[in-house]
mmCIF file of C-alpha atoms in Angstrom:
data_model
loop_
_atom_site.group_PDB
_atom_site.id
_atom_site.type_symbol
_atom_site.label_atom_id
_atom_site.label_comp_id
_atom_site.label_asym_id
_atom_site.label_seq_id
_atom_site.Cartn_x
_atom_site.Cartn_y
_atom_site.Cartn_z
ATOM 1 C CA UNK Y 1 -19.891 -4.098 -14.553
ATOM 2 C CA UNK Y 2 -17.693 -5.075 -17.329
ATOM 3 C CA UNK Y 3 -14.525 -5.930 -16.499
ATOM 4 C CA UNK Y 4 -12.180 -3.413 -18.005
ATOM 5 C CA UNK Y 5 -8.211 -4.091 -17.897
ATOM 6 C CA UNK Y 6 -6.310 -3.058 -14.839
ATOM 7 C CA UNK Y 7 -6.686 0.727 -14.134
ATOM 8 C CA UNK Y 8 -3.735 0.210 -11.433
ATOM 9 C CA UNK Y 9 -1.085 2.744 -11.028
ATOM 10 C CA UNK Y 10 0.661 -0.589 -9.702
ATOM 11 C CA UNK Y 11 1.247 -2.912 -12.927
ATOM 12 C CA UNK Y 12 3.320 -6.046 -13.430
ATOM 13 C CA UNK Y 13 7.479 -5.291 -13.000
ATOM 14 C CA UNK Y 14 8.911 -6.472 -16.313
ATOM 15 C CA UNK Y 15 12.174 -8.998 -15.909
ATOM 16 C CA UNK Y 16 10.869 -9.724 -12.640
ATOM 17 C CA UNK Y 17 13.256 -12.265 -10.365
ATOM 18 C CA UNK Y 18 11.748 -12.817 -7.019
ATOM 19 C CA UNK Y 19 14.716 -14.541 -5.852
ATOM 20 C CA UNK Y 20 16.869 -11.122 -6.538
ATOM 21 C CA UNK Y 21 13.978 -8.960 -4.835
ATOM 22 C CA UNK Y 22 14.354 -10.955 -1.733
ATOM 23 C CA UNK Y 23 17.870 -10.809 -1.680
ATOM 24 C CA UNK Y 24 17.667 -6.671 -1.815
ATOM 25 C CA UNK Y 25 14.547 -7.236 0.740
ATOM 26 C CA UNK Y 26 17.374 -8.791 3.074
ATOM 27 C CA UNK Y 27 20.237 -6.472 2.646
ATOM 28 C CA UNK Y 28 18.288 -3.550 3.084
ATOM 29 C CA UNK Y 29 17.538 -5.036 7.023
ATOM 30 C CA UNK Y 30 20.827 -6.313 7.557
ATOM 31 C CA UNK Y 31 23.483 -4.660 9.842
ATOM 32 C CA UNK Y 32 22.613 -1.317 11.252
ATOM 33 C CA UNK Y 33 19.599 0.576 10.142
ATOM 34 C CA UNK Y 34 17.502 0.106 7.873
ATOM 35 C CA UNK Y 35 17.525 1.155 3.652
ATOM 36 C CA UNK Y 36 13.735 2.244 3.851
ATOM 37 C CA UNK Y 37 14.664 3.096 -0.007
ATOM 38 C CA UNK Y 38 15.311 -0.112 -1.037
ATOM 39 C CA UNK Y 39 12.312 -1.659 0.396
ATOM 40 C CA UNK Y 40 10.028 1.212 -0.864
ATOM 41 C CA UNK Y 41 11.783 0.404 -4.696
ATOM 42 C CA UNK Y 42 11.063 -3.077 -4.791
ATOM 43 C CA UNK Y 43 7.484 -3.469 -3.004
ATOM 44 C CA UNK Y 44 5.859 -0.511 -4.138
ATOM 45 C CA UNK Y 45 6.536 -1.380 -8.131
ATOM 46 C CA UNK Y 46 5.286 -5.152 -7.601
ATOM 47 C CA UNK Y 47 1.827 -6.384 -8.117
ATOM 48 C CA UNK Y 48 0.443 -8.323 -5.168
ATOM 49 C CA UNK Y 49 0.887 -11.535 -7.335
ATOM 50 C CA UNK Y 50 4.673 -10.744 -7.455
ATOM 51 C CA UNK Y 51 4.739 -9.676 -3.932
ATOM 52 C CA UNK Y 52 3.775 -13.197 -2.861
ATOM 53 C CA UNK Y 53 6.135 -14.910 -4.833
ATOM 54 C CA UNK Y 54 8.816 -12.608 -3.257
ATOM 55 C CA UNK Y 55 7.464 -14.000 0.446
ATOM 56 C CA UNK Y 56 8.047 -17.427 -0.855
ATOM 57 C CA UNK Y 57 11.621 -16.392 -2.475
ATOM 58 C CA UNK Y 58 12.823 -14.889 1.089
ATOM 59 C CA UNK Y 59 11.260 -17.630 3.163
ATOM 60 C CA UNK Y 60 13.181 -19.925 0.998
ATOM 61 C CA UNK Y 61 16.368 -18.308 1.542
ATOM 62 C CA UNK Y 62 16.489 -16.578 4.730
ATOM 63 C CA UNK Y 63 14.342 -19.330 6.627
ATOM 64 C CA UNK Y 64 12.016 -16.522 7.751
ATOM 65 C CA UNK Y 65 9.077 -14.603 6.967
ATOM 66 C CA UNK Y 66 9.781 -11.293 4.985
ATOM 67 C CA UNK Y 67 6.512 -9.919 6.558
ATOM 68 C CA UNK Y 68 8.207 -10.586 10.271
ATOM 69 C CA UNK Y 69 11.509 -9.448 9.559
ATOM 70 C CA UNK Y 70 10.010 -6.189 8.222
ATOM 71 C CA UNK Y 71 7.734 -5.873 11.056
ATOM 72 C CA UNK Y 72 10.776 -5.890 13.395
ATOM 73 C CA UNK Y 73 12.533 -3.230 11.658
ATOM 74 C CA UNK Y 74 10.147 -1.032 10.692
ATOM 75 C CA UNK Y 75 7.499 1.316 12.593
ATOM 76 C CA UNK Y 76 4.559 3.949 12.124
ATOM 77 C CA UNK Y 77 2.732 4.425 8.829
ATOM 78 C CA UNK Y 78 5.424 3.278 6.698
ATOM 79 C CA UNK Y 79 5.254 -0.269 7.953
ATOM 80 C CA UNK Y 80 1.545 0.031 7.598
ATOM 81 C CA UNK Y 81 1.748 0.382 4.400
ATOM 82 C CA UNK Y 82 4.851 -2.111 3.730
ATOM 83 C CA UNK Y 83 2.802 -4.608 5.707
ATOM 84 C CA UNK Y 84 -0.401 -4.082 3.940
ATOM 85 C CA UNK Y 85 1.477 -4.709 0.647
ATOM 86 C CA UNK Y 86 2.307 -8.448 1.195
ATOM 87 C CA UNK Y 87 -1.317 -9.224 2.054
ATOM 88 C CA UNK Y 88 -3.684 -10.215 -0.948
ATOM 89 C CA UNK Y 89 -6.836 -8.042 -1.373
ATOM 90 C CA UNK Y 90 -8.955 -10.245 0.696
ATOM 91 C CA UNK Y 91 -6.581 -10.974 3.509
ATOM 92 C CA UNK Y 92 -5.613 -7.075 4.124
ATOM 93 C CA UNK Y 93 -9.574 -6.479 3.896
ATOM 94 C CA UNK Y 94 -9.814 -9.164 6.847
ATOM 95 C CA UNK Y 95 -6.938 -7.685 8.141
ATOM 96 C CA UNK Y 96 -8.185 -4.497 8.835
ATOM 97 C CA UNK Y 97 -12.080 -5.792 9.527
ATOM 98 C CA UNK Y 98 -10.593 -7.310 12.309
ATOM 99 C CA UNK Y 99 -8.136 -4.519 13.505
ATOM 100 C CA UNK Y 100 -11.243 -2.029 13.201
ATOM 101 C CA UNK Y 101 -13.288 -4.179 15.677
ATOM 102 C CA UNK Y 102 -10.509 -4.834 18.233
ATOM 103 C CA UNK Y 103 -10.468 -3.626 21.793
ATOM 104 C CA UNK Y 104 -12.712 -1.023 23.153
ATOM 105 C CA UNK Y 105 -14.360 0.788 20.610
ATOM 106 C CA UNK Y 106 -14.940 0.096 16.691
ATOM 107 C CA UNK Y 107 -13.660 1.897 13.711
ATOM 108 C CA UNK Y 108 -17.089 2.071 11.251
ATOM 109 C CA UNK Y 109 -15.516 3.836 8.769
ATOM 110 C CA UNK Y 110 -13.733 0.615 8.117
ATOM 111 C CA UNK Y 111 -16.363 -1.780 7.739
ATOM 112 C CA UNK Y 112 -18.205 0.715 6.028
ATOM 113 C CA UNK Y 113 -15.448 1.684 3.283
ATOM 114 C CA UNK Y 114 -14.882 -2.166 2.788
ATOM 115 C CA UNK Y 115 -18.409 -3.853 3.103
ATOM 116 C CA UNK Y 116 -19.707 -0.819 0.938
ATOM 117 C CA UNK Y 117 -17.550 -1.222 -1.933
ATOM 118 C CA UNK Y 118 -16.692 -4.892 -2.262
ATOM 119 C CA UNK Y 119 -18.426 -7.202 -5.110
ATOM 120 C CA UNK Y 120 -20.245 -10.336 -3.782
ATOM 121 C CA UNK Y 121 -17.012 -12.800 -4.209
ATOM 122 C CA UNK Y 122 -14.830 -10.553 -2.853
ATOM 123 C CA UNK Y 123 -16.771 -10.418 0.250
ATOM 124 C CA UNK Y 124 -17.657 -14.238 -0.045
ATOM 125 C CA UNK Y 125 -13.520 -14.643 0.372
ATOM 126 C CA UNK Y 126 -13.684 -11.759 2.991
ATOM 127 C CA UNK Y 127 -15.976 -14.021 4.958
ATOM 128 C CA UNK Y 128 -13.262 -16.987 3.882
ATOM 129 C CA UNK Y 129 -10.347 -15.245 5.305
ATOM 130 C CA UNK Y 130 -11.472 -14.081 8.723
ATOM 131 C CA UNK Y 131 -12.926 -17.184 9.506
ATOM 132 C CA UNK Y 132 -9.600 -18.946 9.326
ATOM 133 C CA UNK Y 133 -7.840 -16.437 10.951
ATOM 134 C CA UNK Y 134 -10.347 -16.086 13.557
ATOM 135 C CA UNK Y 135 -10.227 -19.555 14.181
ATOM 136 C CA UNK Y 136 -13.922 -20.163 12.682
ATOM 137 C CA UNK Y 137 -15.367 -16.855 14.667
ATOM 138 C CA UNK Y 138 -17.263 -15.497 11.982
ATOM 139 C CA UNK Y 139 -17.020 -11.855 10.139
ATOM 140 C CA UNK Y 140 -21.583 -11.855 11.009
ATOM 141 C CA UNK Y 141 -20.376 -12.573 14.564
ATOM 142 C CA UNK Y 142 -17.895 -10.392 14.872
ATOM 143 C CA UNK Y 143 -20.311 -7.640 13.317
ATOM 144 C CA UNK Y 144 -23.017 -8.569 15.420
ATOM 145 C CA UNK Y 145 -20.989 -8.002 18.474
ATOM 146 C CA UNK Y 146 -19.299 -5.152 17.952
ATOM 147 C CA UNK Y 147 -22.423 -3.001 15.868
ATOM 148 C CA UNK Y 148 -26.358 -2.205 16.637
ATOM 149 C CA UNK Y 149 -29.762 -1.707 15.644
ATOM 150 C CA UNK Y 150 -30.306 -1.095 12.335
ATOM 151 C CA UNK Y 151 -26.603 -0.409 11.183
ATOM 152 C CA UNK Y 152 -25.777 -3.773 12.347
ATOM 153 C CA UNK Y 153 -28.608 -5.376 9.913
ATOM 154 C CA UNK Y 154 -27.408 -3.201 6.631
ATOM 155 C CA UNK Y 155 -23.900 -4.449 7.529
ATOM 156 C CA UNK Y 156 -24.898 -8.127 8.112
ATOM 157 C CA UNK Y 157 -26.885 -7.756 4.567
ATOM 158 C CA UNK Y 158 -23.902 -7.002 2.935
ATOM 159 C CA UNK Y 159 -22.090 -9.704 4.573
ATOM 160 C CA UNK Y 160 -24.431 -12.062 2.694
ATOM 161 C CA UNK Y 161 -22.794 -11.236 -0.339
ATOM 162 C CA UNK Y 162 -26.448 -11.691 -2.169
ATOM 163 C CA UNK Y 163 -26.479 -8.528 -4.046
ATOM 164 C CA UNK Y 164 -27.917 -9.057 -7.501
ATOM 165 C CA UNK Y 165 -24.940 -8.522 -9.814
ATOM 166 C CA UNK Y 166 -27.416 -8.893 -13.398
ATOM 167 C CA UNK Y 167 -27.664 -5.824 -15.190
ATOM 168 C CA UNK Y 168 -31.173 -5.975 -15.618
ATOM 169 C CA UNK Y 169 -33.031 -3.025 -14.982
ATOM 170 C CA UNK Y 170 -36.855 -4.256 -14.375
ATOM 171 C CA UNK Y 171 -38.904 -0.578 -14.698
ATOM 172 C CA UNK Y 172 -41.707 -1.044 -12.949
ATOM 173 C CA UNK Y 173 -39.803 -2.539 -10.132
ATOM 174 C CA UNK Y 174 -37.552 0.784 -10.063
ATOM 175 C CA UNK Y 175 -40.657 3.126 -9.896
ATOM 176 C CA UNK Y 176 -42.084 1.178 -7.118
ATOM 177 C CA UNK Y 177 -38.430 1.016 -5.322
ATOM 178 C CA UNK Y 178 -38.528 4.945 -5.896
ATOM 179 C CA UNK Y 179 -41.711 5.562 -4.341
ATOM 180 C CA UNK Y 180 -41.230 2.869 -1.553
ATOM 181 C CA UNK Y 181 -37.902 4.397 -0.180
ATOM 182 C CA UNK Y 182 -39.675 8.335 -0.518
ATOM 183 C CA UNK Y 183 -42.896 6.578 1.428
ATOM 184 C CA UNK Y 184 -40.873 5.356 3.857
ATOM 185 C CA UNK Y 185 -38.515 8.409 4.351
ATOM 186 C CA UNK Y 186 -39.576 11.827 3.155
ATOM 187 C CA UNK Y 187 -42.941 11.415 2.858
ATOM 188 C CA UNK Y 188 -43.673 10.392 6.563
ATOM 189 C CA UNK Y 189 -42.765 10.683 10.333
ATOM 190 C CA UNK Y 190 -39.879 9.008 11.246
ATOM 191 C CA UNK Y 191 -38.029 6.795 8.614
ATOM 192 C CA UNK Y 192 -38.591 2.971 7.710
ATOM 193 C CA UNK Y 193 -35.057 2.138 7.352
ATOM 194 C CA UNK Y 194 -35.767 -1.542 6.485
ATOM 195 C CA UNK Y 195 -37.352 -0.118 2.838
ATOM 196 C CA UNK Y 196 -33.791 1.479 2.208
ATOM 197 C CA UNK Y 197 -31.840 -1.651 3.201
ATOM 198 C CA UNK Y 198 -33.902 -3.872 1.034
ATOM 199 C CA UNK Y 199 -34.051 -1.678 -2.276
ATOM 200 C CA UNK Y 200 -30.162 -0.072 -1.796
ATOM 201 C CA UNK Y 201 -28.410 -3.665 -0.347
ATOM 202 C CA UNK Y 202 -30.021 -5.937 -2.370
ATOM 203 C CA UNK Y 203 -30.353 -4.448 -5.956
ATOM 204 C CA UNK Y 204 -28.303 -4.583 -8.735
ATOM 205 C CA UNK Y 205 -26.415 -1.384 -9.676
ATOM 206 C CA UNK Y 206 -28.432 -0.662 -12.912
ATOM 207 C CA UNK Y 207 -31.342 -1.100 -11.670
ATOM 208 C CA UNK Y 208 -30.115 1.249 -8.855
ATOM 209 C CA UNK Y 209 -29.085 3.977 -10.805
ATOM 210 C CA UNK Y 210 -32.234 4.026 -12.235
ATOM 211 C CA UNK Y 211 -34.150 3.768 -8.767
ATOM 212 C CA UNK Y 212 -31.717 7.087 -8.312
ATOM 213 C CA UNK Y 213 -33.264 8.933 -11.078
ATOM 214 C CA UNK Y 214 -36.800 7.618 -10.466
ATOM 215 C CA UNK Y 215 -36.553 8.984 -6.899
ATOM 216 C CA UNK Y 216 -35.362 12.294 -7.964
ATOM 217 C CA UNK Y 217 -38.423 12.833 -10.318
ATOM 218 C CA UNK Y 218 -40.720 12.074 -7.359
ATOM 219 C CA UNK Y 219 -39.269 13.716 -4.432
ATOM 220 C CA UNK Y 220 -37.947 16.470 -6.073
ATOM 221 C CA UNK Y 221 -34.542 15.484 -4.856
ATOM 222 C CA UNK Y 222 -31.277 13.539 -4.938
ATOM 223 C CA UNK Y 223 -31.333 10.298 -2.706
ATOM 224 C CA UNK Y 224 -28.310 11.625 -0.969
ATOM 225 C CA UNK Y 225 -30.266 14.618 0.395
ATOM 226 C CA UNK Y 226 -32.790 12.333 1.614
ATOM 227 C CA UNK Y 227 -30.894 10.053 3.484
ATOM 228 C CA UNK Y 228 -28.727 12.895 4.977
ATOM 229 C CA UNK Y 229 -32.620 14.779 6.026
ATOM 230 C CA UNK Y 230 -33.713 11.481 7.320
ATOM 231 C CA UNK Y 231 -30.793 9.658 8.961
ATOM 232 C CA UNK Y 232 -27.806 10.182 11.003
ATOM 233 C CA UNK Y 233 -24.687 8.694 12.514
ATOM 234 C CA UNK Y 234 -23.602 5.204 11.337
ATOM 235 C CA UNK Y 235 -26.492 4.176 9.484
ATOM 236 C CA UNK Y 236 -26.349 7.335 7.096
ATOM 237 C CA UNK Y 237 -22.932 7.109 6.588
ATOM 238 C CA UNK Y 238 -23.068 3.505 5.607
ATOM 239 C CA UNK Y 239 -26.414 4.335 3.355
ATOM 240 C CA UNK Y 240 -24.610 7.223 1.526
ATOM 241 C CA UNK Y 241 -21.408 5.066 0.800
ATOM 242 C CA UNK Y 242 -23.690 2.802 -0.910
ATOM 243 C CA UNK Y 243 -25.298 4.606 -2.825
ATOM 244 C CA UNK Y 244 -21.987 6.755 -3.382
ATOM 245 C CA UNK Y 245 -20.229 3.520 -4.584
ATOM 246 C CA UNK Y 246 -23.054 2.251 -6.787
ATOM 247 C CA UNK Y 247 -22.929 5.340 -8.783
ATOM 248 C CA UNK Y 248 -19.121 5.464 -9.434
ATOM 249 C CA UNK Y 249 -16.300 3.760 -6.691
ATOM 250 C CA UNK Y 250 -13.430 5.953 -8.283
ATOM 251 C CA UNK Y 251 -15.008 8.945 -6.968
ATOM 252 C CA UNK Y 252 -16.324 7.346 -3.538
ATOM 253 C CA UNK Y 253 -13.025 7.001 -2.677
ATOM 254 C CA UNK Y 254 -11.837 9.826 -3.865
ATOM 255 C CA UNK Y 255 -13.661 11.556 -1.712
ATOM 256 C CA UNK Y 256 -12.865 8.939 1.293
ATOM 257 C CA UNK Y 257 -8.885 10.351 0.343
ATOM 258 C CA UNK Y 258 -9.962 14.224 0.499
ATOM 259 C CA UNK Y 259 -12.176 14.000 3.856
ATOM 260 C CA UNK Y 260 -9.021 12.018 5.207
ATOM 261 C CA UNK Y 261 -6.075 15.078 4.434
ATOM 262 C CA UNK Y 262 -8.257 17.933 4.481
ATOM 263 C CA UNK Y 263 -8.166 20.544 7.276
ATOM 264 C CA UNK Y 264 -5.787 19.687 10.515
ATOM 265 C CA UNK Y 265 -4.735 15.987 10.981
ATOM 266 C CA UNK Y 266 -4.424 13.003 8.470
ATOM 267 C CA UNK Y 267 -6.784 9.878 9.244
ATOM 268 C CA UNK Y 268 -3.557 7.706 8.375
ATOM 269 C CA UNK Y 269 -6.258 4.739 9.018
ATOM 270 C CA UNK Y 270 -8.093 5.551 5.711
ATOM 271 C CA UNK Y 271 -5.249 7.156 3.684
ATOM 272 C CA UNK Y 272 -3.271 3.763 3.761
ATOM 273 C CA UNK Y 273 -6.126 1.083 3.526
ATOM 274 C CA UNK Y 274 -7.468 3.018 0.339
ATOM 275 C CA UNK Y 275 -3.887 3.576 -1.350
ATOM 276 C CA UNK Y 276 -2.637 -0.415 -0.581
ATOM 277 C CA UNK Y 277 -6.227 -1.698 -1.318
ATOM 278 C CA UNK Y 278 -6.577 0.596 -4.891
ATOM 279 C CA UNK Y 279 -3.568 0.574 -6.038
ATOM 280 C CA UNK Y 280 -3.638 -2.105 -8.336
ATOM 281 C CA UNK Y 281 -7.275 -2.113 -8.911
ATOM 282 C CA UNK Y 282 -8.459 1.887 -9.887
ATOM 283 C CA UNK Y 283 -6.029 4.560 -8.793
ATOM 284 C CA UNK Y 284 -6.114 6.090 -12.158
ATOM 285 C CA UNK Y 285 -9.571 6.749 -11.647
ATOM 286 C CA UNK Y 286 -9.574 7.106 -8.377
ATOM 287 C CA UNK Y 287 -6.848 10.332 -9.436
ATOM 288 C CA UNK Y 288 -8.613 11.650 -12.052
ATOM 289 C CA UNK Y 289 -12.087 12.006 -9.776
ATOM 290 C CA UNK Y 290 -9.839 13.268 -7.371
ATOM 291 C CA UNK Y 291 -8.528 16.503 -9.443
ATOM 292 C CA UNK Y 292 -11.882 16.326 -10.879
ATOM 293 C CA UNK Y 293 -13.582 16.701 -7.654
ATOM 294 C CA UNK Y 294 -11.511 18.992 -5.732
ATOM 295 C CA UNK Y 295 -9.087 20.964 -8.938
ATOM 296 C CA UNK Y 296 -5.873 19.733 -6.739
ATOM 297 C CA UNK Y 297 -3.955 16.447 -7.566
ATOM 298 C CA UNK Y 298 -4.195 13.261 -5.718
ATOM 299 C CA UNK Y 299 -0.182 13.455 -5.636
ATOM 300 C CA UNK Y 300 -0.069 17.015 -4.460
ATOM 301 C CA UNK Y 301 -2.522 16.231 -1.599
ATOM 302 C CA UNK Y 302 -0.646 13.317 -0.512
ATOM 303 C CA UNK Y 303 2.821 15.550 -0.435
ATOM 304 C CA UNK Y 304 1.432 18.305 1.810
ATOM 305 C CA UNK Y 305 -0.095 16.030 4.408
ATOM 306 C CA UNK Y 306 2.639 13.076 4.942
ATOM 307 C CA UNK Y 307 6.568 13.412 5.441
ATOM 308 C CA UNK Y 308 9.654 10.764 5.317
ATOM 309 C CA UNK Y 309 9.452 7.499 3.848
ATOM 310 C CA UNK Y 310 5.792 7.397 4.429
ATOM 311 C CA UNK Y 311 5.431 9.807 2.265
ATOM 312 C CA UNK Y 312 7.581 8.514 -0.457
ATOM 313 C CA UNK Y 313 5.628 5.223 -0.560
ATOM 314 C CA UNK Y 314 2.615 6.599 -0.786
ATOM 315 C CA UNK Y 315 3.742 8.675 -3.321
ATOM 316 C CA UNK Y 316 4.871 5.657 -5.302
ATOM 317 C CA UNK Y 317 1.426 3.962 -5.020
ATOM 318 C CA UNK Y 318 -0.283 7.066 -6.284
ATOM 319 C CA UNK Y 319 1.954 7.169 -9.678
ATOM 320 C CA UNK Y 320 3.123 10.684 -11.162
ATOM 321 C CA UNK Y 321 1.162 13.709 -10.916
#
């Protein structure tokens, strides 16, 4: 896709000083309590960019690492979020790879949100970053550990990063894609999953979209009905946020946002990875699907279903009604 300018809610602070930011960073931990305010003000309304030269600014001055000083003083979802902030894109994305594999039992709506919806360099620097941290344990082998059977090898194809990213839609190719995913799922016993993991992990979105509409004229139906009818578990939910994000990513995770307020409970996990990661990338989009989708505002959702300074931030990412 073209690259269209930044549809952020989070944009560049004008007459930015980083030194002055980490100065307010520091008085707003020193002495007794903590100004959750004044951290909220100046790291919500900084692009990541800014945020790093802030790090450098504090380190500089205090001797210490901003992101360690506000660990120690802060807890719950608000330092989540205040955490996730410092990070760039790619590290917070390792970040919370990593965090969703830990210890007994694995978070796959994390690797699927993330390896579903990231763009072959992003991932490539995904890869990059956990290696390092890991100490040269790889993202595969992590995956490969921690995953099975056929969800493991859709989420070890994206890890490739080898998506065609052309915009070429080759038509015979797509008819033949069509028919070979409605062969190999509708129109037989039991489901060849390996003909959906080569046409919907490998092709380029264009092409994809136009797979979509091929399969709908043969089957009768919309390739999200299929896979629901013909898979479960992991595996459909990481073959529906494909094909979810490959038709618009604004309104995947719009959707991702609603699923994670609605009804009793917040999933805090998914509400703060998709505000820090979107925030400077789509969040107006991501809105506008939102009240789109659902007739409610992003903003009003995030009000009902979060309280304190939480909230506030994540109010702040979100940008007006």
């Amino acid at each position: 896709m073209a690259a269209i300018g930044n549809r952020g809610t989070v944009t560049e602070a004008t007459g930015f000083d980083a030194a002055a930011d980490a100065q307010k960073l520091r008085g707003a931990m020193k002495g007794t309590g903590t100004d959750e305010a004044a951290i909220t003000d100046v790291l919500a309304h900084r692009t990541i960019a800014q945020r790093q030269r802030i790090k450098e600014a504090y380190k500089q001055t205090v001797g210490k690492e901003l992101a360690d000083d506000l660990s120690s003083e802060l807890s719950g979802n608000f330092k989540s979020v205040v955490l996730g902030l410092l990070m760039l894109a790619p590290v917070y994305d390792a970040y919370e790879l990593r965090n969703a594999m830990k210890g007994a039992g694995t978070e796959e709506a994390c690797l699927i949100d993330i390896l579903a919806s990231r763009s072959n360099n992003e991932i490539k620097t995904i890869n990059e970053v956990y290696k390092k941290v890991e100490y040269g344990k790889t993202l595969e082998d992590a995956v490969s550990g921690d995953t099975s059977g056929m969800f493991k090898r859709v989420l070890v194809s994206l890890l490739t990063a080898g998506r065609d990213e052309s915009d070429k839609v080759d038509d015979a190719l797509a008819v033949q894609d069509a028919k070979d995913i409605y062969e190999a799922g509708e129109a037989r016993w039991g489901t060849d999953e390996v003909k959906f993991l080569t046409v919907l992990c490998v092709r380029n979105r264009n092409h994809l979209l136009r797979v979509f509409q091929e399969y709908q004229k043969i089957s009768g139906k919309d390739i999200e009905a299929s896979i629901k009818s013909e898979m479960s578990g992991s595996l459909e939910d990481v073959f529906l946020a494909i094909v979810k994000c490959i038709k618009s990513k604004p309104a995947f995770f719009a959707e991702r946002l609603y699923k994670s307020m609605k009804g009793l409970g917040t999933t805090d996990s998914v509400l703060i990875r998709i505000m820090v990661a979107r925030a400077e990338i789509d969040m107006l989009d991501i809105k506008s699907q939102f009240q789109k989708m659902y007739g409610k505002t992003l903003h009003s959702f995030i009000k009902g279903d979060t309280s304190g300074d939480y909230r506030k931030i994540l109010l702040e990412l979100c940008g007006g009604e």
